[in-house]
mmCIF file of C-alpha atoms in Angstrom:
data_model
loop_
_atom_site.group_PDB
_atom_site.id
_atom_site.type_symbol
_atom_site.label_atom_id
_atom_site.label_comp_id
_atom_site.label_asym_id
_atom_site.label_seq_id
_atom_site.Cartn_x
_atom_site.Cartn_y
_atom_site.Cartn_z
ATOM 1 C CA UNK Y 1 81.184 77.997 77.652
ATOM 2 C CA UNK Y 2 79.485 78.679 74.267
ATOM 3 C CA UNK Y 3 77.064 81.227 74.209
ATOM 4 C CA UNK Y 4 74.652 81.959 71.364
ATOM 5 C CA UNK Y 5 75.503 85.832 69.669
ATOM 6 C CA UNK Y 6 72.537 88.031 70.936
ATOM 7 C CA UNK Y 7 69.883 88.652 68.772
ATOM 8 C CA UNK Y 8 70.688 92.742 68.071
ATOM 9 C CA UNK Y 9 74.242 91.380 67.040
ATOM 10 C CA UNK Y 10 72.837 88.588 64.799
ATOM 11 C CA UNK Y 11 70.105 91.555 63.567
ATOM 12 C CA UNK Y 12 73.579 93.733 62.992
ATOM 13 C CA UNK Y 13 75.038 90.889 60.700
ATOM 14 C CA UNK Y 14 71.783 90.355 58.602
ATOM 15 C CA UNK Y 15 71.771 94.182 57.522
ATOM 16 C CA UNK Y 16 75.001 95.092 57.348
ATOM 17 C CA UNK Y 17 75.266 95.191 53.914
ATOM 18 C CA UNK Y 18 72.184 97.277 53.286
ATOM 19 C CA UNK Y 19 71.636 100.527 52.073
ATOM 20 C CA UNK Y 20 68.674 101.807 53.721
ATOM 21 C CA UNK Y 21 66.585 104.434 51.593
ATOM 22 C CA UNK Y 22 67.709 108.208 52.619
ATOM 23 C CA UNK Y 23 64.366 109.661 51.701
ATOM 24 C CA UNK Y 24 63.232 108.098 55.055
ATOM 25 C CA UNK Y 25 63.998 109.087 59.075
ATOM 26 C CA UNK Y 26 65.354 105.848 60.733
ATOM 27 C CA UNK Y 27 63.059 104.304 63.265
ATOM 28 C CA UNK Y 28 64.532 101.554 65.202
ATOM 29 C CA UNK Y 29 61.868 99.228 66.861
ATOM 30 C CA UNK Y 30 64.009 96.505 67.797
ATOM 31 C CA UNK Y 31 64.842 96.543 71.526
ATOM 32 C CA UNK Y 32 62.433 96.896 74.160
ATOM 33 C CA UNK Y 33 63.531 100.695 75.671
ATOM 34 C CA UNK Y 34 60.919 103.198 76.317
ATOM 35 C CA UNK Y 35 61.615 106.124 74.359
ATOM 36 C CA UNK Y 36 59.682 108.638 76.923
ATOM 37 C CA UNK Y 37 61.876 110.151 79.214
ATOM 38 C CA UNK Y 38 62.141 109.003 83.113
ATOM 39 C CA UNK Y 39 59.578 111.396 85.417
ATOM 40 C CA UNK Y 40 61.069 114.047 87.018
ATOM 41 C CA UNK Y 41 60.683 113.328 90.269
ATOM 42 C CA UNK Y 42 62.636 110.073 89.892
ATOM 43 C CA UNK Y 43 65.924 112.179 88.481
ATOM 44 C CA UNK Y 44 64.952 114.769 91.345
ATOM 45 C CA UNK Y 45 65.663 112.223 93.978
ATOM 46 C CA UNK Y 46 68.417 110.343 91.963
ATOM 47 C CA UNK Y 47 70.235 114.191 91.842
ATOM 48 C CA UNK Y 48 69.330 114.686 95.313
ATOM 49 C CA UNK Y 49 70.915 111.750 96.987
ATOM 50 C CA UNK Y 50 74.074 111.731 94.832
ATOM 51 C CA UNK Y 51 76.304 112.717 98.163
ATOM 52 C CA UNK Y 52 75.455 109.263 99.124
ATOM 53 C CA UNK Y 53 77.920 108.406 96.463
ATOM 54 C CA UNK Y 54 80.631 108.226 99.081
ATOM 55 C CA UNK Y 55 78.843 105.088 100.828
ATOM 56 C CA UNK Y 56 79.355 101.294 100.144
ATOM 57 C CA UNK Y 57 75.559 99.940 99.031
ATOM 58 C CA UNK Y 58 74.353 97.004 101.256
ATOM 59 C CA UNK Y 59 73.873 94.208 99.118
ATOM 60 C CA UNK Y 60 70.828 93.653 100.906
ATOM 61 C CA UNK Y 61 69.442 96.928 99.834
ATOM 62 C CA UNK Y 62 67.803 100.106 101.703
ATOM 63 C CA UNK Y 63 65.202 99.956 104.124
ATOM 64 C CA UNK Y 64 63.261 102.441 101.867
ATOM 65 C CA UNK Y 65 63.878 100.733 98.750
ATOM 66 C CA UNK Y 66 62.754 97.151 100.007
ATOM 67 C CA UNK Y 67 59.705 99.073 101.985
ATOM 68 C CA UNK Y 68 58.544 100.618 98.153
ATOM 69 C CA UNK Y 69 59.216 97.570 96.821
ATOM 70 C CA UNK Y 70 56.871 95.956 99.119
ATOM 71 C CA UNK Y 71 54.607 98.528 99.041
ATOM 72 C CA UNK Y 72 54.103 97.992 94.785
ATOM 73 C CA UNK Y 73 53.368 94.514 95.644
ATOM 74 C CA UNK Y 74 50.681 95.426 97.973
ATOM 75 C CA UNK Y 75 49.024 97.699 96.278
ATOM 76 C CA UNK Y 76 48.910 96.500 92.781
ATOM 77 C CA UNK Y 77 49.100 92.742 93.829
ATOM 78 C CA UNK Y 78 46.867 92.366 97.477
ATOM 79 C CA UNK Y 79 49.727 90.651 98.933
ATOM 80 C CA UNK Y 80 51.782 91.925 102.369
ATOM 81 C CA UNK Y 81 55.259 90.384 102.011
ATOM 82 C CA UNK Y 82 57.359 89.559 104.946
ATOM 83 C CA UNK Y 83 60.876 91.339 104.229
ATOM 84 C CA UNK Y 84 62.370 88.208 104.084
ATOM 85 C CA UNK Y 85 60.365 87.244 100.763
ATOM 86 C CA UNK Y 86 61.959 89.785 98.751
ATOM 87 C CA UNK Y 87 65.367 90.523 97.759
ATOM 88 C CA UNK Y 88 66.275 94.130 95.206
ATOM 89 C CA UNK Y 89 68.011 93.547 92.785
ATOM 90 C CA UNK Y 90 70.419 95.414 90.227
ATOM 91 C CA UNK Y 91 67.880 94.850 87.508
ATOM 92 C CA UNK Y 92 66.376 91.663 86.393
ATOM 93 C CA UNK Y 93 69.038 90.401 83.627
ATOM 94 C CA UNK Y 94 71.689 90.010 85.895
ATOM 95 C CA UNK Y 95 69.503 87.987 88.760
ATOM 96 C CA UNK Y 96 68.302 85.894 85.688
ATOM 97 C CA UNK Y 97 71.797 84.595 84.865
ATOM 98 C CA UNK Y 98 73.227 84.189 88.446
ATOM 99 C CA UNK Y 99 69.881 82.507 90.041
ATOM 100 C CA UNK Y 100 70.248 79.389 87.938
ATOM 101 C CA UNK Y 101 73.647 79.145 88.388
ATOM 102 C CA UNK Y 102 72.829 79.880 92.219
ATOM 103 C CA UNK Y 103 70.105 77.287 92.559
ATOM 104 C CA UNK Y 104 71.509 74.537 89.700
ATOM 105 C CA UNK Y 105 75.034 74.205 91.636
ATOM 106 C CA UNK Y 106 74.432 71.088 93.603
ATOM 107 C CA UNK Y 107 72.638 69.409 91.171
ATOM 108 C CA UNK Y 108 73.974 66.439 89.311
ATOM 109 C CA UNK Y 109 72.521 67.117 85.508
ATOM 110 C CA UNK Y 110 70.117 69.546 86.357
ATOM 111 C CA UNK Y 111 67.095 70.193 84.143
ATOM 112 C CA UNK Y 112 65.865 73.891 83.366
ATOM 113 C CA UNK Y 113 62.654 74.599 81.470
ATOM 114 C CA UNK Y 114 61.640 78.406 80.145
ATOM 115 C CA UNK Y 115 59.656 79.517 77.550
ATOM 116 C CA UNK Y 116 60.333 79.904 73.559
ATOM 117 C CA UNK Y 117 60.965 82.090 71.893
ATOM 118 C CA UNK Y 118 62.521 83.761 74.889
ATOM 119 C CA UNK Y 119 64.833 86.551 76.840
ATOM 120 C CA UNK Y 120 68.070 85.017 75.699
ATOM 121 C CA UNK Y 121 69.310 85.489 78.980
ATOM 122 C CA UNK Y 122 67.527 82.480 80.201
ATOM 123 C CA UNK Y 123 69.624 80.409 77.521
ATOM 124 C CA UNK Y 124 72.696 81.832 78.760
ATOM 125 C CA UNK Y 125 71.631 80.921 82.048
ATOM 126 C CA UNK Y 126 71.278 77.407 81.628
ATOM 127 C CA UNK Y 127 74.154 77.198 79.612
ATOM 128 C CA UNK Y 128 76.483 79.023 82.142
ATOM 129 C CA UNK Y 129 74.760 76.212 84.665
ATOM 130 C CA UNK Y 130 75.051 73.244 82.630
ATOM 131 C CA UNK Y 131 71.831 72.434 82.101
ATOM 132 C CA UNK Y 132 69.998 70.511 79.857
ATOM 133 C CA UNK Y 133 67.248 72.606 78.601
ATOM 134 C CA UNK Y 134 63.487 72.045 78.298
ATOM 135 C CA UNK Y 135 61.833 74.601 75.468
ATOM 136 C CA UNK Y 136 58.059 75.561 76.518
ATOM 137 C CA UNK Y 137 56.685 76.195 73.285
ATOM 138 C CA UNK Y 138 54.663 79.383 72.789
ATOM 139 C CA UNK Y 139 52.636 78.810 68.806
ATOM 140 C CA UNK Y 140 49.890 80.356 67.065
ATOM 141 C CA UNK Y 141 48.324 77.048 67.718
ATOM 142 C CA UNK Y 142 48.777 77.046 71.547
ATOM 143 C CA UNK Y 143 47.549 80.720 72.153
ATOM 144 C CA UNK Y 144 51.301 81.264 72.588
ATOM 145 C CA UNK Y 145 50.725 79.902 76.113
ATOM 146 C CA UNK Y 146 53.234 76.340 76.905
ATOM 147 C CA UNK Y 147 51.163 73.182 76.854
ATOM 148 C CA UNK Y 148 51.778 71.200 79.901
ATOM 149 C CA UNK Y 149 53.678 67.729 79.751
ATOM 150 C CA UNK Y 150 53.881 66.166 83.216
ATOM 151 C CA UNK Y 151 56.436 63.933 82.479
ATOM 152 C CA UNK Y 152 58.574 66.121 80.863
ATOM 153 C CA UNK Y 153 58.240 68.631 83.714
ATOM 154 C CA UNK Y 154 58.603 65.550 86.103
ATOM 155 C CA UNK Y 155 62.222 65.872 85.770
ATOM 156 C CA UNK Y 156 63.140 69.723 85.850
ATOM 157 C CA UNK Y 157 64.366 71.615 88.901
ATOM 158 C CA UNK Y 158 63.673 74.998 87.489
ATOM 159 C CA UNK Y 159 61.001 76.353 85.272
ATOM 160 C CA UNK Y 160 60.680 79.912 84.031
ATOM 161 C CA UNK Y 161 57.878 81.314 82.434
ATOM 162 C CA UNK Y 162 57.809 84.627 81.187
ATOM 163 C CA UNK Y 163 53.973 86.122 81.236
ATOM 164 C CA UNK Y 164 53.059 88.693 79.815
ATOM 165 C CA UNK Y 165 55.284 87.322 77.962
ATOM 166 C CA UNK Y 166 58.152 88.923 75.944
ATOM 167 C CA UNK Y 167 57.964 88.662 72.567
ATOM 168 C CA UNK Y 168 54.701 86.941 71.504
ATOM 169 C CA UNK Y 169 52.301 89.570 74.131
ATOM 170 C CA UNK Y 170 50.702 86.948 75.135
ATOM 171 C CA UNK Y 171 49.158 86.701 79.014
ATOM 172 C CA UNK Y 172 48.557 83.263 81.520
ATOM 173 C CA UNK Y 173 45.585 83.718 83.306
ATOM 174 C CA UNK Y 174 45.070 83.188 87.664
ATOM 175 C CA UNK Y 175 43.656 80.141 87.106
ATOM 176 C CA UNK Y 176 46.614 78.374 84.572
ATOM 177 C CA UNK Y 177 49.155 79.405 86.691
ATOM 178 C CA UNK Y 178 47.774 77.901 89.627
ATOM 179 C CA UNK Y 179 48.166 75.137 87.616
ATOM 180 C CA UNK Y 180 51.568 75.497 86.978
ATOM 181 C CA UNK Y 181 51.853 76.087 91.039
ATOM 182 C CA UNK Y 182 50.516 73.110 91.540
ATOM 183 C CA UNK Y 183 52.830 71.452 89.363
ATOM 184 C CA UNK Y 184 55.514 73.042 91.054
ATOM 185 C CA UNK Y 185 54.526 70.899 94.343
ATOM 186 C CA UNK Y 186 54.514 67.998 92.924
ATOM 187 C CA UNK Y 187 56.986 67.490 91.326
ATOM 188 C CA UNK Y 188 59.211 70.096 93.398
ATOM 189 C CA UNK Y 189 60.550 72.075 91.009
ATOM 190 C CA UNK Y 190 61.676 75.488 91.518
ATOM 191 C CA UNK Y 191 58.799 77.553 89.233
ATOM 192 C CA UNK Y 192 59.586 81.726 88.775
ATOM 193 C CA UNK Y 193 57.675 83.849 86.390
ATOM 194 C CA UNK Y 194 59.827 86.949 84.623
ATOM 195 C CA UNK Y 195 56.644 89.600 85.331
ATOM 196 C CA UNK Y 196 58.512 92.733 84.245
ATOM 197 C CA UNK Y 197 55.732 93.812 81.876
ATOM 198 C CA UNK Y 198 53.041 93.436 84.602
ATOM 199 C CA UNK Y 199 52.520 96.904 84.621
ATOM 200 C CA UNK Y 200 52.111 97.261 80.870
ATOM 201 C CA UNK Y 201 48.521 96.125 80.062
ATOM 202 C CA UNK Y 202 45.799 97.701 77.945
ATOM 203 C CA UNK Y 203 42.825 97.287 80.013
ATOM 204 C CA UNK Y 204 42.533 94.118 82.414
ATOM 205 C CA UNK Y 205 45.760 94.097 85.167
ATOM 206 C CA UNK Y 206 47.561 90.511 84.444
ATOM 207 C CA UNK Y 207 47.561 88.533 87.280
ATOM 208 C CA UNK Y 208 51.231 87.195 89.507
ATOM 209 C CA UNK Y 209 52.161 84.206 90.055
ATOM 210 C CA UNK Y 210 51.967 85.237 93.991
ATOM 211 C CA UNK Y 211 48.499 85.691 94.016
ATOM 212 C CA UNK Y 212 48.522 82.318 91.583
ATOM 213 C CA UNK Y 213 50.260 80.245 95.025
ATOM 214 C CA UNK Y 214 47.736 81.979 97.168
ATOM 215 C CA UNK Y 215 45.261 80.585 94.473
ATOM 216 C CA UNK Y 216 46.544 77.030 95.145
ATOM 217 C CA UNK Y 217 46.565 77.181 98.656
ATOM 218 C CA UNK Y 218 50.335 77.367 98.626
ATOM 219 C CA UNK Y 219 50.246 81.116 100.889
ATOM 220 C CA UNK Y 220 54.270 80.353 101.633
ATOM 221 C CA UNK Y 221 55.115 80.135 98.272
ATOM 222 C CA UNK Y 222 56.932 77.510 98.880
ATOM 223 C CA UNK Y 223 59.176 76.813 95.293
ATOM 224 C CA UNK Y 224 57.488 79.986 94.008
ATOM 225 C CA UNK Y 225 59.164 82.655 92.826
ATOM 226 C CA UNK Y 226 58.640 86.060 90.714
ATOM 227 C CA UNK Y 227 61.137 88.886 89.264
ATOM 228 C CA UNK Y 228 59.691 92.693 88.839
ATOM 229 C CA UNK Y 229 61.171 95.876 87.378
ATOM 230 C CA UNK Y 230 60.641 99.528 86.843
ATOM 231 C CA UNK Y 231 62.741 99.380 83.776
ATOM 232 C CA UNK Y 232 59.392 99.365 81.259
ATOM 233 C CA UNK Y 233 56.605 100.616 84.210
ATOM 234 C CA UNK Y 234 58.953 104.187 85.079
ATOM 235 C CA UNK Y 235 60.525 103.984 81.614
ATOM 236 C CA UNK Y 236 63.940 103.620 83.616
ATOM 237 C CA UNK Y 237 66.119 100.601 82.360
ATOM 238 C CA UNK Y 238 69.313 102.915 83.223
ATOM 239 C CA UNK Y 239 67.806 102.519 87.081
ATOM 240 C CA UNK Y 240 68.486 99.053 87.242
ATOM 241 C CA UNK Y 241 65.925 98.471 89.702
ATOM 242 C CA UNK Y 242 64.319 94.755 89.990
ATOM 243 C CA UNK Y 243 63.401 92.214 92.684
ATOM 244 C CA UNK Y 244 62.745 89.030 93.234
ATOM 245 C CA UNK Y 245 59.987 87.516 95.762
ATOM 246 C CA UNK Y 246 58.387 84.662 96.624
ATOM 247 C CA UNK Y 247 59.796 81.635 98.688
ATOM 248 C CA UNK Y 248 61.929 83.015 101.593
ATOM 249 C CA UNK Y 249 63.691 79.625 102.056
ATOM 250 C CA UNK Y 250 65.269 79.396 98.608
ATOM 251 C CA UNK Y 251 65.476 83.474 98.922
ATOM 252 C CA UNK Y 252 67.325 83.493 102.576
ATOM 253 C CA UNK Y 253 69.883 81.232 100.648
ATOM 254 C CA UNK Y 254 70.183 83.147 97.661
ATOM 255 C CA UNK Y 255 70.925 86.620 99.468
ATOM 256 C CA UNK Y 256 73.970 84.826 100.879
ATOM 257 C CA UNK Y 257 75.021 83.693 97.110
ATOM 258 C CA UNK Y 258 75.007 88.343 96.440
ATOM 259 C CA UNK Y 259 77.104 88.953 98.912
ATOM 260 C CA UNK Y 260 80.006 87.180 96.383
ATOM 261 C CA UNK Y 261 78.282 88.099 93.561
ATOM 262 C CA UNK Y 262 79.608 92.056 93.919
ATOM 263 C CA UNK Y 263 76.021 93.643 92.311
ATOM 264 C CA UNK Y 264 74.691 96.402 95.016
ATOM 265 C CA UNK Y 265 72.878 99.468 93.300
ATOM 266 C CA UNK Y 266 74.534 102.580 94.292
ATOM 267 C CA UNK Y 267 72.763 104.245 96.588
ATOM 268 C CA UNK Y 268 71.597 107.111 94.804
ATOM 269 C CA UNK Y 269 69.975 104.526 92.690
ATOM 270 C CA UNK Y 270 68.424 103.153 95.365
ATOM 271 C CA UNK Y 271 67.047 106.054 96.435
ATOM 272 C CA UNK Y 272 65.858 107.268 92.816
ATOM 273 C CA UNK Y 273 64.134 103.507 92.370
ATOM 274 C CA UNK Y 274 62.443 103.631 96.030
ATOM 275 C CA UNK Y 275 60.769 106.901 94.670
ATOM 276 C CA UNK Y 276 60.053 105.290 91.293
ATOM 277 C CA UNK Y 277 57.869 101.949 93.220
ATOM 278 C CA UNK Y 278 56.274 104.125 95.140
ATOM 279 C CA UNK Y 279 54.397 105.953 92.603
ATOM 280 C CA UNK Y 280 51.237 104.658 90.762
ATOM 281 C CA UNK Y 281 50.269 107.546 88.556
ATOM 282 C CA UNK Y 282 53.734 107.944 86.199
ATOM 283 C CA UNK Y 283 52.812 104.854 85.816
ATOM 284 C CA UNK Y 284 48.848 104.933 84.768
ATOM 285 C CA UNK Y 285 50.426 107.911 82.171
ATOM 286 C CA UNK Y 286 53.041 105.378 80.529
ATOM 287 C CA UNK Y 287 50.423 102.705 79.604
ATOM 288 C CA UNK Y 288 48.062 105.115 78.251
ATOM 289 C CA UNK Y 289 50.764 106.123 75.844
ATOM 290 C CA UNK Y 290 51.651 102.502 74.873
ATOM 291 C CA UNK Y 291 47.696 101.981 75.066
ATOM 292 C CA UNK Y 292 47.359 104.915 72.195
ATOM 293 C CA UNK Y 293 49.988 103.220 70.220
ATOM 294 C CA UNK Y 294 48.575 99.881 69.818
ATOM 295 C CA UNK Y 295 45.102 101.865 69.158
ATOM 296 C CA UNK Y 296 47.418 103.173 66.010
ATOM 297 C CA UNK Y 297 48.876 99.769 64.843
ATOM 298 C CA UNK Y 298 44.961 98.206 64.927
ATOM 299 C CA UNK Y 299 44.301 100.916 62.868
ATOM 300 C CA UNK Y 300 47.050 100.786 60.014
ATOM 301 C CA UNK Y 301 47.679 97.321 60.270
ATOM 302 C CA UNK Y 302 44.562 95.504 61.662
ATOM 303 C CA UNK Y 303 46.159 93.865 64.324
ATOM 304 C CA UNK Y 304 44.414 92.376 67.543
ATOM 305 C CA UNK Y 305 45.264 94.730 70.340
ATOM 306 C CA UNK Y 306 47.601 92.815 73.200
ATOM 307 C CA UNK Y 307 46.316 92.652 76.670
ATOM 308 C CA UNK Y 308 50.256 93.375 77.997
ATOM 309 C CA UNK Y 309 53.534 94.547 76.835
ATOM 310 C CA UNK Y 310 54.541 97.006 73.851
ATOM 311 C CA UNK Y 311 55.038 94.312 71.554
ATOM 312 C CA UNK Y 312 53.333 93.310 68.262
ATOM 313 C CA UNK Y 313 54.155 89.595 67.007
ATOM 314 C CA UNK Y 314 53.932 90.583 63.460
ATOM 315 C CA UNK Y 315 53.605 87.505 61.162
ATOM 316 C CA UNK Y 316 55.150 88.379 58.139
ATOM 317 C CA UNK Y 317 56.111 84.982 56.105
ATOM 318 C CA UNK Y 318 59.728 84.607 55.242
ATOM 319 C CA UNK Y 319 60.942 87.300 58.689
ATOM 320 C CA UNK Y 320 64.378 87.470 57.544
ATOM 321 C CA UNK Y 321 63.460 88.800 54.001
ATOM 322 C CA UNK Y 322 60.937 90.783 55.599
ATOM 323 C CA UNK Y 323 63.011 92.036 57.883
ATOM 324 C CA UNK Y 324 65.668 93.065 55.139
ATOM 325 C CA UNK Y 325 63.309 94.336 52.633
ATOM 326 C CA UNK Y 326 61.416 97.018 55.862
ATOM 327 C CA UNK Y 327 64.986 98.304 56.518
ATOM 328 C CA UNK Y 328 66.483 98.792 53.051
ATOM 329 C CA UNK Y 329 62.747 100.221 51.485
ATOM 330 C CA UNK Y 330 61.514 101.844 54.380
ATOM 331 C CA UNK Y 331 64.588 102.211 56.639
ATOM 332 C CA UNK Y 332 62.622 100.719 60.049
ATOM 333 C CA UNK Y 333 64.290 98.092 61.852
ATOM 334 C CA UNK Y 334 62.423 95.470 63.733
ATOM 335 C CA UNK Y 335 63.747 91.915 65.275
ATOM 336 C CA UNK Y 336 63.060 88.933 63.360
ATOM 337 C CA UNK Y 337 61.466 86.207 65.789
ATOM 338 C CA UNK Y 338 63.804 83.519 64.375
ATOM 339 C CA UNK Y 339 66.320 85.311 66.459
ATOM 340 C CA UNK Y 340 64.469 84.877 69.734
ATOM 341 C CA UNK Y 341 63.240 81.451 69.638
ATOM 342 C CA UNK Y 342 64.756 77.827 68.661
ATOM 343 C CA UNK Y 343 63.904 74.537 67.053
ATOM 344 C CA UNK Y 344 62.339 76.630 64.403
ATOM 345 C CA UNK Y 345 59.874 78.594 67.001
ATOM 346 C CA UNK Y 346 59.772 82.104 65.655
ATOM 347 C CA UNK Y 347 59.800 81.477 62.151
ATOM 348 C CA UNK Y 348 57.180 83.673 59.913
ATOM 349 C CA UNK Y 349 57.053 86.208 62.320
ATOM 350 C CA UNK Y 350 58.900 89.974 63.672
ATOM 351 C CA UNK Y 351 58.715 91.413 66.713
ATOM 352 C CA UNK Y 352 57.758 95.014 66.863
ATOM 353 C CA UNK Y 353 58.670 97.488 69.548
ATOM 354 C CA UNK Y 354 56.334 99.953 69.977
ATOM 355 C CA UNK Y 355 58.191 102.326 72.319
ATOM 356 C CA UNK Y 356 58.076 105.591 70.436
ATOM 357 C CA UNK Y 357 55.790 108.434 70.689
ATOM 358 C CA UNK Y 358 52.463 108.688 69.017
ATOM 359 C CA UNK Y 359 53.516 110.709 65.692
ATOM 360 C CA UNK Y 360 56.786 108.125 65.346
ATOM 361 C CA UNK Y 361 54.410 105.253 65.946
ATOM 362 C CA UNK Y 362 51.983 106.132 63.047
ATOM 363 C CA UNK Y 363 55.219 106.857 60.553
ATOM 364 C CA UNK Y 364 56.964 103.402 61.791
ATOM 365 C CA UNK Y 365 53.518 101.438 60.954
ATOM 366 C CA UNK Y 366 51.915 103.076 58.159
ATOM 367 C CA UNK Y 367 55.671 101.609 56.689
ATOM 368 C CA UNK Y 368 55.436 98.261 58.189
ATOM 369 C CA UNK Y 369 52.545 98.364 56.273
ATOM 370 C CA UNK Y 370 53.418 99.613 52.978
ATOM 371 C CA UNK Y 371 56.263 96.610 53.108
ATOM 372 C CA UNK Y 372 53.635 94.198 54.052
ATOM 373 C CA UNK Y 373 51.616 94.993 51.009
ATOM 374 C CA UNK Y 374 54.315 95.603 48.734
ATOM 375 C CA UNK Y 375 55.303 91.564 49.483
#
């Protein structure tokens, strides 16, 4: 297999010969990590329950995580969930490279369609499946939302899409992705949205592609699926908490598949996680942080506030001489979109991270902007 080098590794290469300017503090705002520690409460019960270190995890997971987990998707989402629609997971990146493989085995020349520019997981994915790949487009043109092509999805077996989506910020509203549900049907492909920055909006809660199925009168959600996280909504990627719901046929199947796979949480993280999804207002304290951010960035820079994620989609011209000229000038780092996209999507822009506190936020942009203007 052939994998493509990650975009922090390619971002390494570009600046490694670079000298940044010493008179300024390093800000790195490259890699989606919330920089504001985990709640207490979550490291309370992770501390607590660390006797249960002498127990093998189910792969199946807890009782009490997969109740929480439920729970989240009731409250936030309107939608009671059978526990055989809903599997935990040990985070979302590792689901998102064995599903495919999971789901793609018994295909002759399977077809897998996700968005770009993209999680590179997803490529890996399909290349660790053999897969011929389908790029959704996501343009300044198209809203940064994939245009649909009937007979190009005609012959996939599994779409992702990614909304919000990671990096352009962009959100698909009810109505679209009923659409895409519908689609789904049809032409019975497998469709799953990534919907790990659900929790991150500014104002309007984005919609699921669960409550999308109920939308298109498909309540079983039949080739539906969705992935979740508390990585960015607890600010607890070292958790590695995630799910995936949806279609309890495909799902039922799939569980099977873990039990080989060798990737049960510990249960002290188990226990730490079912504490983190059952908790609303950590969570109502993290967006207005991120909220307060982008309030600083339309400031400085003028930029049209998001309705999800932490991400600006910066167009900047040439992004890879952008990109060098921020770091060695100004000494921020930022991810040039070239890396996260193909077939030239990405070009002319950066994606910004905006996962420091308020103070670092308002130093990192008032640079970004001083680079911008000094182009």
């Amino acid at each position: 297999m052939q994998f493509e080098t990650y975009p922090f590794e390619k971002l390494n290469v570009l600046l490694e010969n670079i000298v940044p300017d010493a008179r300024y503090d390093p800000i790195a705002l490259t890699i989606g990590e919330p920089q504001f520690d985990t709640p207490a409460f979550i490291t309370e019960a992770l501390c607590q329950n660390a006797p249960l270190l002498k127990k093998y995890p189910k792969t199946s997971g807890e009782p009490d995580l997969r109740e929480a987990m439920r729970g989240f998707v009731k409250r936030r989402f309107h939608i009671e969930l059978d526990d055989s629609q809903i599997i935990p997971t040990f985070g979302t990146r590792e689901l998102l490279f064995n599903f495919p493989q999971f789901l793609l085995s018994d295909i002759d020349e399977p077809m897998m369609a996700y968005t770009n520019p993209f999680y590179q997981i997803y490529e890996g994915a399909a290349i660790a499946s053999g897969a011929k790949v389908l790029h959704l487009h996501l343009t300044k043109e198209n809203d940064f939302l994939p245009r649909i092509d009937e007979t190009e999805l005609a012959g996939c077996d599994l779409v992702i899409l990614n909304f919000p989506n990671n990096p352009t910020a962009s959100v698909m509203d009810l109505q679209t992705m009923a659409e895409w549900v519908k689609l789904a049907l049809e032409y019975d492909f497998v469709l799953l949205n990534d919907e790990c920055y659900s929790e991150i909006y500014t104002h309007v809660p984005p919609p699921s592609l669960l409550q999308a199925s109920i939308e298109a009168d498909n309540p079983a959600f039949k080739n539906v699926l969705v992935i979740n996280s508390v990585s960015k909504r607890s600010s607890a990627p070292g958790l590695r908490s995630g799910f995936i719901a949806g279609d309890d046929r495909i799902l039922r199947e799939y569980m099977r598949y873990r039990t080989y796979v060798g990737c049960a949480s510990p249960l002290p993280l188990q226990m730490a996680a079912a504490a983190a999804w059952s908790d609303n207002e950590h969570v109502i304290a993290f967006r207005e942080k991120y909220k307060e951010n982008f309030e600083i960035a339309r400031e400085v820079l003028g930029i049209k506030i998001p309705e999800a994620t932490f991400y600006i989609w910066l167009e900047v011209g040439d992004e890879l001489e952008f990109t060098k000229r921020l770091y060695e000038r100004y000494n921020v780092k930022v991810l040039p979109g070239s890396f996260l996209g193909r077939e030239g999507i990405g070009q002319g822009f950066v994606r910004i991270a905006l996962v420091e506190n308020a103070e670092r936020t308002l130093e990192a942009v008032k640079r970004v902007k001083a680079c911008l203007e000094a182009c």
